[in-house]
Amino acid sequence: MSDVFKRNWPFLVAALAIAVVVHLASVVALPRLIMGRVLAAMSHSAGVNTISYNARPSARSRMVVRPSPDLLYA
């Protein structure tokens, strides 16, 4: 069994390094990217540092993912 690890250690180290990079990218970068796109879409419709009152969210509203109809978003 140890002979298999001795032969394939570069592949195992590379696979582990790729797994760490993908994990960090998905945990750190992906939420920031998604939130940046949402904020860009919201500021495009109203501008930065201005408040806008949109219509009440419905099943067709997708500015916020799965919006709650009980909340008013401003």
Tab-separated table of C-alpha atoms in Angstrom:
chain	number	residue	atom	x	y	z
A	1	MET	CA	0.000	0.000	0.000
A	2	SER	CA	2.785	2.471	0.796
A	3	ASP	CA	4.303	1.779	-2.647
A	4	VAL	CA	1.159	3.274	-4.229
A	5	PHE	CA	1.591	6.470	-2.196
A	6	LYS	CA	5.289	6.685	-3.025
A	7	ARG	CA	4.569	6.472	-6.757
A	8	ASN	CA	1.575	8.846	-6.814
A	9	TRP	CA	2.523	11.475	-4.242
A	10	PRO	CA	2.815	14.337	-6.787
A	11	PHE	CA	-0.702	13.607	-8.048
A	12	LEU	CA	-2.074	13.440	-4.497
A	13	VAL	CA	-0.415	16.712	-3.495
A	14	ALA	CA	-1.672	18.437	-6.652
A	15	ALA	CA	-5.214	17.133	-6.110
A	16	LEU	CA	-5.164	18.342	-2.505
A	17	ALA	CA	-3.868	21.774	-3.543
A	18	ILE	CA	-6.577	22.124	-6.196
A	19	ALA	CA	-9.224	21.063	-3.671
A	20	VAL	CA	-8.028	23.710	-1.192
A	21	VAL	CA	-8.064	26.450	-3.852
A	22	VAL	CA	-11.562	25.515	-5.064
A	23	HIS	CA	-12.857	25.358	-1.498
A	24	LEU	CA	-11.439	28.774	-0.599
A	25	ALA	CA	-12.772	30.285	-3.816
A	26	SER	CA	-16.257	28.973	-3.154
A	27	VAL	CA	-16.316	30.040	0.494
A	28	VAL	CA	-14.643	33.451	0.167
A	29	ALA	CA	-15.018	34.736	-3.381
A	30	LEU	CA	-18.370	33.386	-4.539
A	31	PRO	CA	-20.577	35.126	-1.919
A	32	ARG	CA	-18.794	38.426	-2.576
A	33	LEU	CA	-19.273	38.023	-6.314
A	34	ILE	CA	-22.973	37.247	-5.934
A	35	MET	CA	-23.572	40.145	-3.540
A	36	GLY	CA	-21.643	42.500	-5.817
A	37	ARG	CA	-23.905	41.593	-8.733
A	38	VAL	CA	-27.032	42.100	-6.616
A	39	LEU	CA	-25.856	45.483	-5.366
A	40	ALA	CA	-24.878	46.549	-8.887
A	41	ALA	CA	-28.340	45.668	-10.172
A	42	MET	CA	-30.001	47.522	-7.305
A	43	SER	CA	-27.851	50.625	-7.700
A	44	HIS	CA	-28.418	50.593	-11.463
A	45	SER	CA	-32.156	51.012	-10.976
A	46	ALA	CA	-31.993	53.692	-8.258
A	47	GLY	CA	-28.463	54.989	-7.981
A	48	VAL	CA	-25.974	54.799	-5.143
A	49	ASN	CA	-27.011	56.055	-1.671
A	50	THR	CA	-30.580	56.730	-2.738
A	51	ILE	CA	-33.621	54.933	-1.469
A	52	SER	CA	-36.234	53.611	-3.844
A	53	TYR	CA	-39.529	51.987	-3.079
A	54	ASN	CA	-40.327	49.165	-5.433
A	55	ALA	CA	-43.534	47.212	-5.827
A	56	ARG	CA	-44.345	44.508	-3.288
A	57	PRO	CA	-42.381	41.316	-4.055
A	58	SER	CA	-44.215	38.493	-5.767
A	59	ALA	CA	-43.325	35.109	-7.249
A	60	ARG	CA	-42.012	36.896	-10.366
A	61	SER	CA	-39.742	39.309	-8.470
A	62	ARG	CA	-36.133	38.249	-8.730
A	63	MET	CA	-34.105	41.279	-7.624
A	64	VAL	CA	-33.671	39.412	-4.323
A	65	VAL	CA	-33.534	35.633	-4.557
A	66	ARG	CA	-36.758	34.126	-3.188
A	67	PRO	CA	-38.142	37.390	-1.765
A	68	SER	CA	-40.546	37.236	1.133
A	69	PRO	CA	-43.955	38.756	0.329
A	70	ASP	CA	-44.245	39.786	3.996
A	71	LEU	CA	-41.297	42.190	3.775
A	72	LEU	CA	-41.073	45.519	2.015
A	73	TYR	CA	-37.663	46.024	0.466
A	74	ALA	CA	-36.361	49.561	0.090
